[in-house]
Amino acid sequence: MFKESSQSTLGNATFENYVGLEQGYSEIAYQLSAHVLTLGYAVMLAALFYFILTIKTVAPKYRISSVLSVVVMVSAFLLLFVQRENWVEAFTFSQETGRYMLDPNHGGDLFNNGYRYLNWLIDVPMLLLQILFVVSLTTSSFTSIRNQFWFSGTMMILTGYVGQYYEVTSPIAFFIWGGISTLFFIHILVVMRKVIKEGQEGIPDQASKYLGTIWWIFLFSWLLYPVAYVMPYIAPLSESGVVARHLVYSIADVASKVIYGIYLTMVAKVLSDASGYRSSEFSDDTSVTS
């Protein structure tokens, strides 16, 4: 799939670099990737303001969920910004080929998806944890669910991080580490489904519907990540595969962080209203009537 000479030059680099070395990127592929990466961190910045401005629209007991969304947005914005800058710096326009090429001798950084994994290592445990500050568990232990989320979320990212370094040089290692990561991913899905089902018990219908929507958002967005992970084997040595990977990762990030967080805020708002809470736009004073 990749030339042996290229493998000795780049080693365990991601397939984006091999495409840049072997054939380079057309103007549209290069710019589309840059624009998708830019849109990714821009959405995170916009969502940051949303979560800050809506914190006081929910009762104090639910606000930790919004605070966690704020932290997630800051982390995602900063690291996705670095990811975009990494893309721009890794490839330079070649007058000879008329394409954006990777020059392994120019002294700059290779393109590295590790920035995304660093972002997920911060964000995934918090994304999983924040729903526990909105729903009420009826039979499960908060501590047990929290620990399961943290452990499986962290291990899922770490094993995927290791695996992505072998996506070109060792398909066996790539899929073994990806398979281990998937086991933790499946466990997260099972636990999240359990949390949502318990959370839907005894709450207003609108809040229950929102939680149902959260499950489908969660399932859809998180299933996109494995697709992006195996993109080197869906579209090998292809600039279209690189653009597709950027697009899939960006859609997944926006859905799993921004849209997920917004729906959690909507659930918290319905539950707050049902408890008699009324937010005050101009004062810190609030009243909660049972």
Tab-separated table of C-alpha atoms in Angstrom, residues 131-273:
chain	number	residue	atom	x	y	z
A	131	ILE	CA	-24.528	13.559	32.481
A	132	LEU	CA	-24.349	12.193	36.039
A	133	PHE	CA	-24.912	15.732	37.349
A	134	VAL	CA	-28.154	16.039	35.371
A	135	VAL	CA	-29.881	12.660	35.716
A	136	SER	CA	-30.857	10.870	38.915
A	137	LEU	CA	-29.736	7.256	39.112
A	138	THR	CA	-32.462	5.021	40.513
A	139	THR	CA	-30.574	1.773	41.102
A	140	SER	CA	-26.939	2.308	40.128
A	141	SER	CA	-24.248	3.782	42.356
A	142	PHE	CA	-22.966	7.205	41.312
A	143	THR	CA	-19.438	6.275	42.400
A	144	SER	CA	-19.474	2.978	40.499
A	145	ILE	CA	-20.759	4.560	37.275
A	146	ARG	CA	-18.293	7.438	37.597
A	147	ASN	CA	-15.359	5.069	38.033
A	148	GLN	CA	-16.453	2.907	35.101
A	149	PHE	CA	-16.751	5.969	32.874
A	150	TRP	CA	-13.370	7.326	33.891
A	151	PHE	CA	-11.542	4.015	33.555
A	152	SER	CA	-13.041	2.889	30.250
A	153	GLY	CA	-12.948	6.390	28.770
A	154	THR	CA	-9.277	6.856	29.602
A	155	MET	CA	-8.254	3.376	28.467
A	156	MET	CA	-10.214	3.727	25.227
A	157	ILE	CA	-8.277	6.873	24.316
A	158	LEU	CA	-4.858	5.602	25.433
A	159	THR	CA	-5.101	2.336	23.482
A	160	GLY	CA	-6.410	4.162	20.413
A	161	TYR	CA	-3.542	6.626	20.741
A	162	VAL	CA	-1.012	3.811	20.649
A	163	GLY	CA	-2.744	2.097	17.745
A	164	GLN	CA	-2.818	5.126	15.449
A	165	TYR	CA	0.980	5.154	15.296
A	166	TYR	CA	0.868	1.824	13.445
A	167	GLU	CA	-1.778	2.695	10.864
A	168	VAL	CA	0.792	2.546	8.047
A	169	THR	CA	3.702	0.437	9.279
A	170	SER	CA	1.922	-2.439	11.031
A	171	PRO	CA	-1.721	-3.240	10.205
A	172	ILE	CA	-1.722	-6.071	12.764
A	173	ALA	CA	-0.671	-3.804	15.641
A	174	PHE	CA	-3.023	-1.104	14.379
A	175	PHE	CA	-6.075	-3.356	14.491
A	176	ILE	CA	-5.090	-5.108	17.720
A	177	TRP	CA	-4.818	-1.808	19.589
A	178	GLY	CA	-7.955	-0.575	17.840
A	179	GLY	CA	-9.778	-3.744	18.880
A	180	ILE	CA	-8.755	-3.291	22.528
A	181	SER	CA	-9.930	0.317	22.378
A	182	THR	CA	-13.246	-0.861	20.931
A	183	LEU	CA	-13.849	-3.162	23.917
A	184	PHE	CA	-13.680	-0.162	26.261
A	185	PHE	CA	-15.881	1.760	23.820
A	186	ILE	CA	-18.555	-0.947	23.934
A	187	HIS	CA	-18.466	-0.919	27.718
A	188	ILE	CA	-19.034	2.860	27.688
A	189	LEU	CA	-22.042	2.434	25.399
A	190	VAL	CA	-23.568	-0.158	27.710
A	191	VAL	CA	-23.081	2.003	30.802
A	192	MET	CA	-24.340	5.160	29.076
A	193	ARG	CA	-27.480	3.365	27.919
A	194	LYS	CA	-28.073	2.214	31.488
A	195	VAL	CA	-27.605	5.748	32.839
A	196	ILE	CA	-30.030	7.242	30.337
A	197	LYS	CA	-32.686	4.577	30.954
A	198	GLU	CA	-32.502	5.169	34.708
A	199	GLY	CA	-32.468	8.923	34.202
A	200	GLN	CA	-35.711	8.808	32.219
A	201	GLU	CA	-37.625	7.341	35.131
A	202	GLY	CA	-39.996	9.701	36.922
A	203	ILE	CA	-39.077	12.909	35.096
A	204	PRO	CA	-41.194	15.207	32.871
A	205	ASP	CA	-41.950	13.826	29.416
A	206	GLN	CA	-40.029	16.597	27.667
A	207	ALA	CA	-36.892	15.889	29.684
A	208	SER	CA	-37.284	12.167	28.969
A	209	LYS	CA	-37.525	12.887	25.238
A	210	TYR	CA	-34.399	15.018	25.392
A	211	LEU	CA	-32.534	12.189	27.120
A	212	GLY	CA	-33.706	9.809	24.408
A	213	THR	CA	-32.307	12.195	21.802
A	214	ILE	CA	-29.036	12.402	23.747
A	215	TRP	CA	-28.666	8.635	23.462
A	216	TRP	CA	-28.959	8.759	19.663
A	217	ILE	CA	-26.597	11.746	19.434
A	218	PHE	CA	-24.137	9.902	21.632
A	219	LEU	CA	-24.412	6.677	19.627
A	220	PHE	CA	-24.150	8.409	16.237
A	221	SER	CA	-21.243	10.675	17.120
A	222	TRP	CA	-19.162	8.102	18.980
A	223	LEU	CA	-19.563	5.537	16.198
A	224	LEU	CA	-17.997	8.018	13.786
A	225	TYR	CA	-14.633	7.865	15.562
A	226	PRO	CA	-13.866	4.233	14.634
A	227	VAL	CA	-14.736	5.089	11.021
A	228	ALA	CA	-12.147	7.880	11.014
A	229	TYR	CA	-9.648	5.615	12.791
A	230	VAL	CA	-9.738	3.008	9.997
A	231	MET	CA	-9.821	5.583	7.166
A	232	PRO	CA	-6.286	4.598	6.015
A	233	TYR	CA	-7.784	1.233	5.023
A	234	ILE	CA	-11.050	2.611	3.643
A	235	ALA	CA	-9.269	5.020	1.298
A	236	PRO	CA	-5.542	4.141	1.349
A	237	LEU	CA	-2.991	6.657	0.080
A	238	SER	CA	-5.788	8.993	-1.001
A	239	GLU	CA	-6.222	12.714	-0.451
A	240	SER	CA	-9.986	12.123	-0.419
A	241	GLY	CA	-9.458	9.753	2.513
A	242	VAL	CA	-7.545	12.439	4.386
A	243	VAL	CA	-10.253	15.044	3.778
A	244	ALA	CA	-12.896	12.505	4.783
A	245	ARG	CA	-11.046	11.748	8.021
A	246	HIS	CA	-10.874	15.439	8.935
A	247	LEU	CA	-14.558	15.843	8.140
A	248	VAL	CA	-15.665	12.760	10.083
A	249	TYR	CA	-13.580	13.693	13.127
A	250	SER	CA	-14.940	17.254	13.081
A	251	ILE	CA	-18.570	16.160	12.788
A	252	ALA	CA	-18.050	13.676	15.611
A	253	ASP	CA	-16.403	16.293	17.833
A	254	VAL	CA	-19.161	18.858	17.308
A	255	ALA	CA	-21.943	16.326	17.879
A	256	SER	CA	-20.368	14.567	20.874
A	257	LYS	CA	-19.322	17.747	22.679
A	258	VAL	CA	-21.421	20.717	21.563
A	259	ILE	CA	-24.788	19.217	20.625
A	260	TYR	CA	-24.570	16.682	23.457
A	261	GLY	CA	-23.835	19.480	25.940
A	262	ILE	CA	-26.662	21.655	24.635
A	263	TYR	CA	-29.169	18.843	25.049
A	264	LEU	CA	-27.933	18.196	28.579
A	265	THR	CA	-28.541	21.886	29.311
A	266	MET	CA	-32.057	21.549	27.893
A	267	VAL	CA	-32.735	18.558	30.148
A	268	ALA	CA	-31.423	20.498	33.148
A	269	LYS	CA	-33.630	23.475	32.218
A	270	VAL	CA	-36.792	21.339	32.114
A	271	LEU	CA	-35.918	19.689	35.424
A	272	SER	CA	-35.140	23.087	36.948
A	273	ASP	CA	-38.477	24.498	35.834
